[in-house]
mmCIF file of C-alpha atoms in Angstrom:
data_model
loop_
_atom_site.group_PDB
_atom_site.id
_atom_site.type_symbol
_atom_site.label_atom_id
_atom_site.label_comp_id
_atom_site.label_asym_id
_atom_site.label_seq_id
_atom_site.Cartn_x
_atom_site.Cartn_y
_atom_site.Cartn_z
ATOM 1 C CA MET A 1 -131.635 -92.514 35.609
ATOM 2 C CA GLY A 2 -135.140 -91.034 36.006
ATOM 3 C CA THR A 3 -135.367 -87.799 37.937
ATOM 4 C CA ARG A 4 -132.263 -88.608 40.002
ATOM 5 C CA GLN A 5 -129.933 -85.680 40.387
ATOM 6 C CA PHE A 6 -127.115 -85.781 37.812
ATOM 7 C CA THR A 7 -123.867 -85.190 39.714
ATOM 8 C CA CYS A 8 -120.186 -84.723 38.826
ATOM 9 C CA LYS A 9 -119.678 -88.426 39.529
ATOM 10 C CA HIS A 10 -122.263 -89.361 36.904
ATOM 11 C CA LEU A 11 -120.334 -87.307 34.376
ATOM 12 C CA LEU A 12 -117.340 -89.626 34.574
ATOM 13 C CA LYS A 13 -119.530 -92.668 34.093
ATOM 14 C CA GLU A 14 -121.228 -91.245 31.016
ATOM 15 C CA LEU A 15 -118.415 -89.126 29.536
ATOM 16 C CA THR A 16 -117.071 -91.693 27.079
ATOM 17 C CA ASP A 17 -120.503 -92.486 25.603
ATOM 18 C CA TYR A 18 -121.369 -88.783 25.547
ATOM 19 C CA LEU A 19 -118.239 -87.848 23.616
ATOM 20 C CA ASP A 20 -118.749 -90.791 21.262
ATOM 21 C CA GLY A 21 -122.317 -89.638 20.618
ATOM 22 C CA SER A 22 -123.738 -92.940 21.812
ATOM 23 C CA LEU A 23 -125.534 -91.746 24.940
ATOM 24 C CA GLU A 24 -129.290 -92.206 25.069
ATOM 25 C CA ALA A 25 -131.244 -88.974 24.644
ATOM 26 C CA GLU A 26 -132.633 -88.726 28.186
ATOM 27 C CA VAL A 27 -129.257 -89.110 29.899
ATOM 28 C CA ARG A 28 -127.694 -86.788 27.352
ATOM 29 C CA THR A 29 -130.190 -84.058 28.230
ATOM 30 C CA GLN A 30 -129.459 -84.502 31.955
ATOM 31 C CA LEU A 31 -125.716 -84.470 31.321
ATOM 32 C CA GLU A 32 -125.910 -81.295 29.236
ATOM 33 C CA ALA A 33 -128.070 -79.622 31.909
ATOM 34 C CA HIS A 34 -125.370 -80.492 34.428
ATOM 35 C CA LEU A 35 -122.617 -79.112 32.160
ATOM 36 C CA ALA A 36 -124.546 -75.849 31.840
ATOM 37 C CA LYS A 37 -124.417 -75.251 35.583
ATOM 38 C CA CYS A 38 -121.099 -76.902 36.546
ATOM 39 C CA PRO A 39 -118.127 -75.005 35.046
ATOM 40 C CA ASN A 40 -115.636 -77.621 36.212
ATOM 41 C CA CYS A 41 -117.415 -80.488 34.461
ATOM 42 C CA TRP A 42 -117.907 -78.306 31.388
ATOM 43 C CA VAL A 43 -114.150 -77.684 31.163
ATOM 44 C CA VAL A 44 -113.340 -81.358 31.726
ATOM 45 C CA ALA A 45 -115.833 -82.488 29.046
ATOM 46 C CA ASP A 46 -114.727 -79.779 26.601
ATOM 47 C CA THR A 47 -110.991 -80.359 27.038
ATOM 48 C CA THR A 48 -111.434 -84.147 26.825
ATOM 49 C CA LYS A 49 -113.381 -83.636 23.587
ATOM 50 C CA LYS A 50 -110.555 -81.458 22.258
ATOM 51 C CA THR A 51 -107.994 -84.077 23.362
ATOM 52 C CA ILE A 52 -109.764 -86.694 21.225
ATOM 53 C CA GLN A 53 -110.036 -84.305 18.262
ATOM 54 C CA VAL A 54 -106.336 -83.499 18.388
ATOM 55 C CA PHE A 55 -105.386 -87.188 18.351
ATOM 56 C CA LYS A 56 -107.747 -87.938 15.486
ATOM 57 C CA GLY A 57 -105.841 -85.388 13.430
ATOM 58 C CA MET A 58 -102.491 -87.018 14.142
ATOM 59 C CA ASP A 59 -100.471 -87.930 11.057
ATOM 60 C CA PRO A 60 -99.639 -91.568 10.306
ATOM 61 C CA TYR A 61 -95.956 -92.330 10.497
ATOM 62 C CA PRO A 62 -94.036 -91.953 7.274
ATOM 63 C CA LEU A 63 -92.777 -95.356 6.273
ATOM 64 C CA PRO A 64 -89.038 -95.525 5.556
ATOM 65 C CA GLU A 65 -88.503 -96.498 1.907
ATOM 66 C CA THR A 66 -86.208 -99.376 2.881
ATOM 67 C CA VAL A 67 -88.934 -100.876 5.078
ATOM 68 C CA LYS A 68 -91.432 -100.720 2.251
ATOM 69 C CA SER A 69 -89.104 -102.362 -0.263
ATOM 70 C CA ARG A 70 -88.153 -105.082 2.248
ATOM 71 C CA LEU A 71 -91.824 -105.862 2.739
ATOM 72 C CA MET A 72 -92.610 -105.944 -0.980
ATOM 73 C CA LYS A 73 -89.639 -108.244 -1.660
ATOM 74 C CA ALA A 74 -90.710 -110.632 1.091
ATOM 75 C CA LEU A 75 -94.249 -110.663 -0.276
ATOM 76 C CA GLU A 76 -93.059 -111.385 -3.816
ATOM 77 C CA LYS A 77 -90.976 -114.263 -2.486
ATOM 78 C CA ARG A 78 -93.995 -115.709 -0.683
ATOM 79 C CA CYS A 79 -96.111 -115.363 -3.826
ATOM 80 C CA LYS A 80 -93.545 -117.255 -5.884
ATOM 81 C CA GLU A 81 -93.368 -119.990 -3.265
ATOM 82 C CA ALA A 82 -97.157 -120.231 -3.204
ATOM 83 C CA ARG A 83 -97.301 -120.568 -6.989
ATOM 84 C CA GLN A 84 -94.639 -123.269 -7.043
ATOM 85 C CA SER A 85 -96.254 -125.394 -4.361
ATOM 86 C CA MET B 1 -115.126 -94.202 13.057
ATOM 87 C CA ILE B 2 -115.433 -91.477 10.490
ATOM 88 C CA GLN B 3 -112.381 -92.755 8.698
ATOM 89 C CA SER B 4 -113.438 -96.400 8.620
ATOM 90 C CA ASP B 5 -117.007 -95.519 7.595
ATOM 91 C CA SER B 6 -115.822 -93.454 4.688
ATOM 92 C CA ALA B 7 -113.339 -96.117 3.554
ATOM 93 C CA PRO B 8 -114.637 -97.900 0.467
ATOM 94 C CA ALA B 9 -115.625 -101.155 2.183
ATOM 95 C CA VAL B 10 -116.784 -102.849 -1.023
ATOM 96 C CA GLY B 11 -113.516 -102.054 -2.741
ATOM 97 C CA GLU B 12 -111.667 -103.551 0.195
ATOM 98 C CA LEU B 13 -113.504 -106.868 0.014
ATOM 99 C CA GLU B 14 -113.044 -107.005 -3.745
ATOM 100 C CA LEU B 15 -109.319 -106.513 -3.279
ATOM 101 C CA VAL B 16 -109.243 -109.293 -0.670
ATOM 102 C CA ASP B 17 -111.082 -111.623 -3.066
ATOM 103 C CA GLN B 18 -108.690 -110.815 -5.885
ATOM 104 C CA ALA B 19 -105.684 -111.315 -3.586
ATOM 105 C CA ARG B 20 -107.076 -114.688 -2.514
ATOM 106 C CA GLN B 21 -107.124 -115.735 -6.144
ATOM 107 C CA GLY B 22 -103.438 -114.933 -6.398
ATOM 108 C CA ASP B 23 -103.634 -111.328 -7.586
ATOM 109 C CA THR B 24 -100.552 -109.897 -5.903
ATOM 110 C CA ALA B 25 -101.235 -106.400 -7.216
ATOM 111 C CA ALA B 26 -104.531 -106.443 -5.313
ATOM 112 C CA PHE B 27 -102.714 -107.398 -2.118
ATOM 113 C CA GLY B 28 -100.141 -104.691 -2.851
ATOM 114 C CA GLU B 29 -102.991 -102.182 -2.966
ATOM 115 C CA LEU B 30 -104.172 -103.359 0.471
ATOM 116 C CA VAL B 31 -100.619 -102.903 1.744
ATOM 117 C CA ASN B 32 -100.485 -99.385 0.289
ATOM 118 C CA ARG B 33 -103.763 -98.525 1.913
ATOM 119 C CA TYR B 34 -102.937 -99.600 5.444
ATOM 120 C CA GLU B 35 -99.141 -99.770 5.875
ATOM 121 C CA ARG B 36 -98.780 -96.318 7.419
ATOM 122 C CA ASN B 37 -101.526 -96.925 9.963
ATOM 123 C CA ILE B 38 -100.176 -100.359 10.883
ATOM 124 C CA PHE B 39 -96.689 -98.914 11.212
ATOM 125 C CA ARG B 40 -97.892 -96.144 13.515
ATOM 126 C CA LEU B 41 -99.872 -98.600 15.641
ATOM 127 C CA ALA B 42 -96.897 -100.954 15.946
ATOM 128 C CA ARG B 43 -94.541 -98.086 16.708
ATOM 129 C CA HIS B 44 -96.742 -96.869 19.550
ATOM 130 C CA ILE B 45 -97.399 -100.265 21.100
ATOM 131 C CA THR B 46 -93.791 -101.490 20.887
ATOM 132 C CA GLN B 47 -92.268 -98.003 21.423
ATOM 133 C CA ASN B 48 -89.416 -99.102 19.244
ATOM 134 C CA GLU B 49 -88.764 -98.274 15.589
ATOM 135 C CA GLU B 50 -87.002 -101.539 14.732
ATOM 136 C CA ASP B 51 -89.693 -103.648 16.349
ATOM 137 C CA ALA B 52 -92.341 -101.664 14.495
ATOM 138 C CA GLU B 53 -90.616 -102.435 11.179
ATOM 139 C CA ASP B 54 -90.595 -106.149 12.008
ATOM 140 C CA VAL B 55 -94.224 -106.033 13.104
ATOM 141 C CA LEU B 56 -95.238 -104.345 9.859
ATOM 142 C CA GLN B 57 -93.504 -107.019 7.829
ATOM 143 C CA GLU B 58 -94.852 -109.917 9.911
ATOM 144 C CA THR B 59 -98.396 -108.515 9.906
ATOM 145 C CA PHE B 60 -98.674 -108.328 6.129
ATOM 146 C CA LEU B 61 -96.877 -111.635 5.548
ATOM 147 C CA LYS B 62 -99.187 -113.375 8.026
ATOM 148 C CA ALA B 63 -102.244 -111.696 6.541
ATOM 149 C CA PHE B 64 -101.186 -112.849 3.082
ATOM 150 C CA ALA B 65 -100.490 -116.405 4.231
ATOM 151 C CA ASN B 66 -103.809 -116.618 6.085
ATOM 152 C CA LEU B 67 -106.081 -114.803 3.645
ATOM 153 C CA SER B 68 -108.186 -117.946 3.300
ATOM 154 C CA GLN B 69 -109.007 -117.689 7.016
ATOM 155 C CA PHE B 70 -110.390 -114.185 6.675
ATOM 156 C CA GLN B 71 -114.129 -114.778 6.716
ATOM 157 C CA GLY B 72 -115.271 -111.299 5.843
ATOM 158 C CA HIS B 73 -117.334 -111.037 9.050
ATOM 159 C CA SER B 74 -115.252 -108.058 10.100
ATOM 160 C CA LYS B 75 -113.536 -105.395 8.058
ATOM 161 C CA PHE B 76 -110.242 -106.491 6.580
ATOM 162 C CA TYR B 77 -108.593 -103.595 8.400
ATOM 163 C CA THR B 78 -109.916 -104.798 11.789
ATOM 164 C CA TRP B 79 -108.544 -108.259 11.040
ATOM 165 C CA LEU B 80 -105.197 -106.731 10.083
ATOM 166 C CA VAL B 81 -105.127 -104.641 13.273
ATOM 167 C CA ARG B 82 -105.729 -107.758 15.335
ATOM 168 C CA ILE B 83 -102.688 -109.445 13.779
ATOM 169 C CA ALA B 84 -100.584 -106.304 14.252
ATOM 170 C CA VAL B 85 -101.597 -105.923 17.919
ATOM 171 C CA ASN B 86 -100.678 -109.549 18.656
ATOM 172 C CA GLU B 87 -97.332 -109.211 16.889
ATOM 173 C CA SER B 88 -96.620 -105.927 18.697
ATOM 174 C CA LEU B 89 -97.463 -107.336 22.120
ATOM 175 C CA MET B 90 -95.199 -110.312 21.468
ATOM 176 C CA LYS B 91 -92.337 -107.909 20.707
ATOM 177 C CA LEU B 92 -93.096 -105.872 23.793
ATOM 178 C CA ARG B 93 -93.182 -108.954 25.995
ATOM 179 C CA ARG B 94 -89.890 -110.146 24.577
ATOM 180 C CA ARG B 95 -88.220 -106.814 25.298
ATOM 181 C CA LYS B 96 -89.687 -106.491 28.753
ATOM 182 C CA SER B 97 -89.158 -110.135 29.639
ATOM 183 C CA ASP B 98 -89.010 -109.323 33.336
ATOM 184 C CA LYS B 99 -92.399 -107.656 33.280
ATOM 185 C CA LEU B 100 -95.657 -109.246 32.255
ATOM 186 C CA VAL B 101 -97.396 -107.177 29.624
ATOM 187 C CA SER B 102 -101.110 -107.735 29.754
ATOM 188 C CA LEU B 103 -104.132 -105.975 28.341
ATOM 189 C CA ASP B 104 -106.095 -107.291 31.293
ATOM 190 C CA GLU B 105 -104.241 -105.213 33.860
ATOM 191 C CA PRO B 106 -106.685 -103.960 36.475
ATOM 192 C CA VAL B 107 -108.167 -100.533 35.948
ATOM 193 C CA GLU B 108 -107.559 -98.445 39.031
ATOM 194 C CA THR B 109 -110.783 -97.401 40.620
ATOM 195 C CA GLU B 110 -109.657 -94.766 43.076
ATOM 196 C CA GLN B 111 -109.601 -92.141 40.338
ATOM 197 C CA ASP B 112 -113.355 -91.863 40.397
ATOM 198 C CA ALA B 113 -113.581 -88.141 40.811
ATOM 199 C CA VAL B 114 -113.810 -85.531 38.090
ATOM 200 C CA PRO B 115 -110.492 -83.642 37.848
ATOM 201 C CA ARG B 116 -110.755 -80.398 39.807
ATOM 202 C CA GLU B 117 -109.460 -77.556 37.740
ATOM 203 C CA ILE B 118 -110.965 -74.807 35.732
ATOM 204 C CA ALA B 119 -108.584 -74.040 32.912
ATOM 205 C CA ALA B 120 -110.190 -73.789 29.500
ATOM 206 C CA TRP B 121 -108.385 -74.411 26.195
ATOM 207 C CA ASP B 122 -108.543 -72.402 23.004
ATOM 208 C CA GLU B 123 -110.934 -73.541 20.289
ATOM 209 C CA ASN B 124 -108.210 -75.224 18.211
ATOM 210 C CA PRO B 125 -105.283 -75.474 20.630
ATOM 211 C CA GLU B 126 -103.152 -77.524 18.234
ATOM 212 C CA GLN B 127 -102.906 -74.593 15.849
ATOM 213 C CA LYS B 128 -100.355 -72.967 18.143
ATOM 214 C CA TYR B 129 -97.874 -75.663 17.163
ATOM 215 C CA GLY B 130 -96.306 -76.778 13.927
ATOM 216 C CA ARG B 131 -97.433 -80.125 12.534
ATOM 217 C CA ALA B 132 -94.194 -81.952 13.310
ATOM 218 C CA GLU B 133 -94.036 -80.459 16.784
ATOM 219 C CA MET B 134 -97.645 -81.415 17.442
ATOM 220 C CA ASN B 135 -97.073 -84.996 16.255
ATOM 221 C CA ALA B 136 -94.092 -85.264 18.602
ATOM 222 C CA ILE B 137 -96.120 -83.951 21.561
ATOM 223 C CA LEU B 138 -98.946 -86.403 20.869
ATOM 224 C CA SER B 139 -96.586 -89.368 20.372
ATOM 225 C CA LYS B 140 -94.863 -88.649 23.648
ATOM 226 C CA ALA B 141 -98.193 -88.393 25.456
ATOM 227 C CA ILE B 142 -99.404 -91.750 24.053
ATOM 228 C CA ASP B 143 -96.101 -93.418 24.908
ATOM 229 C CA SER B 144 -96.517 -92.422 28.546
ATOM 230 C CA LEU B 145 -99.671 -94.540 28.924
ATOM 231 C CA SER B 146 -99.507 -98.134 30.151
ATOM 232 C CA PRO B 147 -99.733 -100.779 27.366
ATOM 233 C CA GLY B 148 -103.353 -101.660 28.176
ATOM 234 C CA PHE B 149 -104.621 -98.079 28.046
ATOM 235 C CA ARG B 150 -102.347 -97.198 25.149
ATOM 236 C CA THR B 151 -103.563 -100.019 22.926
ATOM 237 C CA VAL B 152 -107.261 -99.359 23.559
ATOM 238 C CA PHE B 153 -106.799 -95.619 22.980
ATOM 239 C CA LEU B 154 -104.834 -96.170 19.760
ATOM 240 C CA LEU B 155 -107.462 -98.478 18.313
ATOM 241 C CA ARG B 156 -110.447 -96.333 19.318
ATOM 242 C CA ASP B 157 -109.269 -92.756 18.960
ATOM 243 C CA VAL B 158 -106.315 -92.881 16.583
ATOM 244 C CA GLU B 159 -107.193 -95.755 14.229
ATOM 245 C CA GLU B 160 -110.884 -94.994 14.782
ATOM 246 C CA LEU B 161 -112.176 -98.524 15.224
ATOM 247 C CA SER B 162 -115.588 -98.834 16.907
ATOM 248 C CA THR B 163 -115.891 -100.012 20.523
ATOM 249 C CA GLU B 164 -117.091 -103.405 19.255
ATOM 250 C CA GLU B 165 -114.235 -103.728 16.752
ATOM 251 C CA THR B 166 -111.720 -102.787 19.450
ATOM 252 C CA ALA B 167 -113.194 -105.345 21.851
ATOM 253 C CA THR B 168 -112.961 -108.040 19.166
ATOM 254 C CA ALA B 169 -109.429 -107.109 18.151
ATOM 255 C CA LEU B 170 -108.168 -107.165 21.750
ATOM 256 C CA ASP B 171 -110.324 -109.969 23.153
ATOM 257 C CA LEU B 172 -111.717 -107.605 25.769
ATOM 258 C CA SER B 173 -115.316 -107.077 26.867
ATOM 259 C CA ILE B 174 -117.092 -103.885 25.791
ATOM 260 C CA PRO B 175 -117.200 -102.503 29.384
ATOM 261 C CA ALA B 176 -113.451 -103.220 29.676
ATOM 262 C CA VAL B 177 -112.776 -101.278 26.457
ATOM 263 C CA LYS B 178 -114.923 -98.377 27.672
ATOM 264 C CA SER B 179 -113.314 -98.123 31.111
ATOM 265 C CA ARG B 180 -109.786 -98.261 29.661
ATOM 266 C CA LEU B 181 -110.715 -95.703 27.043
ATOM 267 C CA LEU B 182 -112.060 -93.295 29.674
ATOM 268 C CA ARG B 183 -108.899 -93.594 31.802
ATOM 269 C CA ALA B 184 -106.659 -93.179 28.761
ATOM 270 C CA ARG B 185 -108.570 -90.128 27.545
ATOM 271 C CA LEU B 186 -108.476 -88.492 30.985
ATOM 272 C CA GLN B 187 -104.766 -89.182 31.404
ATOM 273 C CA LEU B 188 -104.005 -87.717 27.981
ATOM 274 C CA ARG B 189 -106.225 -84.716 28.698
ATOM 275 C CA GLU B 190 -104.193 -84.149 31.841
ATOM 276 C CA LYS B 191 -100.930 -84.276 29.905
ATOM 277 C CA LEU B 192 -102.119 -81.950 27.164
ATOM 278 C CA ASN B 193 -103.643 -79.616 29.754
ATOM 279 C CA ARG B 194 -100.150 -78.508 30.703
ATOM 280 C CA ILE B 195 -99.462 -77.184 27.226
ATOM 281 C CA PHE B 196 -102.927 -76.315 25.920
ATOM 282 C CA ARG B 197 -104.558 -74.363 28.698
ATOM 283 C CA LYS B 198 -105.132 -70.761 27.877
ATOM 284 C CA HIS B 199 -102.293 -68.445 28.675
ATOM 285 C CA GLY B 200 -102.843 -66.919 32.078
ATOM 286 C CA ASP B 201 -105.685 -69.300 32.811
ATOM 287 C CA THR B 202 -104.112 -71.074 35.738
ATOM 288 C CA PRO B 203 -105.948 -73.994 37.242
ATOM 289 C CA ILE B 204 -108.049 -73.296 40.289
ATOM 290 C CA HIS B 205 -107.860 -76.165 42.716
ATOM 291 C CA LEU B 206 -111.177 -76.376 44.468
#
């Protein structure tokens, strides 16, 4: 990106890599300099980061007991069939 | 990624080896480890509880029947996710037989501007809500995404697969995964913005 001005439009292009921590150092520095002077982009980056964090903390679905036992029975049946063949 | 990195990868491969040799208890342990994640994934892609139950069953039965085909080049979990995604999409297509469900749907390009609003969120906005309430809010938000965005988001940000693993599991290119992920994240941010923005901090439309 060189010395090119980092604009709000660049933020969108780099946001995913930035939030995933996979942005190269030079672009990261430019992006963070932009965030420091553009409140709108700062809010968008910060709230998107929080969005991801919230979803990462989401609980897995509890598995109904009947579903689990149906699966285990089907697996046992397959195992028996495999042994017999 | 944190979750998959911290998962005992060696233990997983050992279990797969044991299961291949007919050790059903080892396969049972793999089921125990991943059933809740696979169920959640299937539930979100199919948006139907019954379908998700069938997908869960089919995924593990297929994995068991095809264990010999698992080469160990990827994580067992990634392989399992790939089976579950395919099974889920088949269910979804069957239910929405009038509509073609594709992961290759075009990504709209007109939304190329940064959202214009200055409304900050609290440091841990989810703490305002109870766990069950929060899970319901998040589920509803995910369900509102289109299947293509939803599936990429679920794999990357909920199941925490890497970009490469997601691309492999969905047969998409890495740029395609990244562009769908960005759109999905921005759409979800928008939805959560309505409930998370600081009290009294109304958006300023510039």
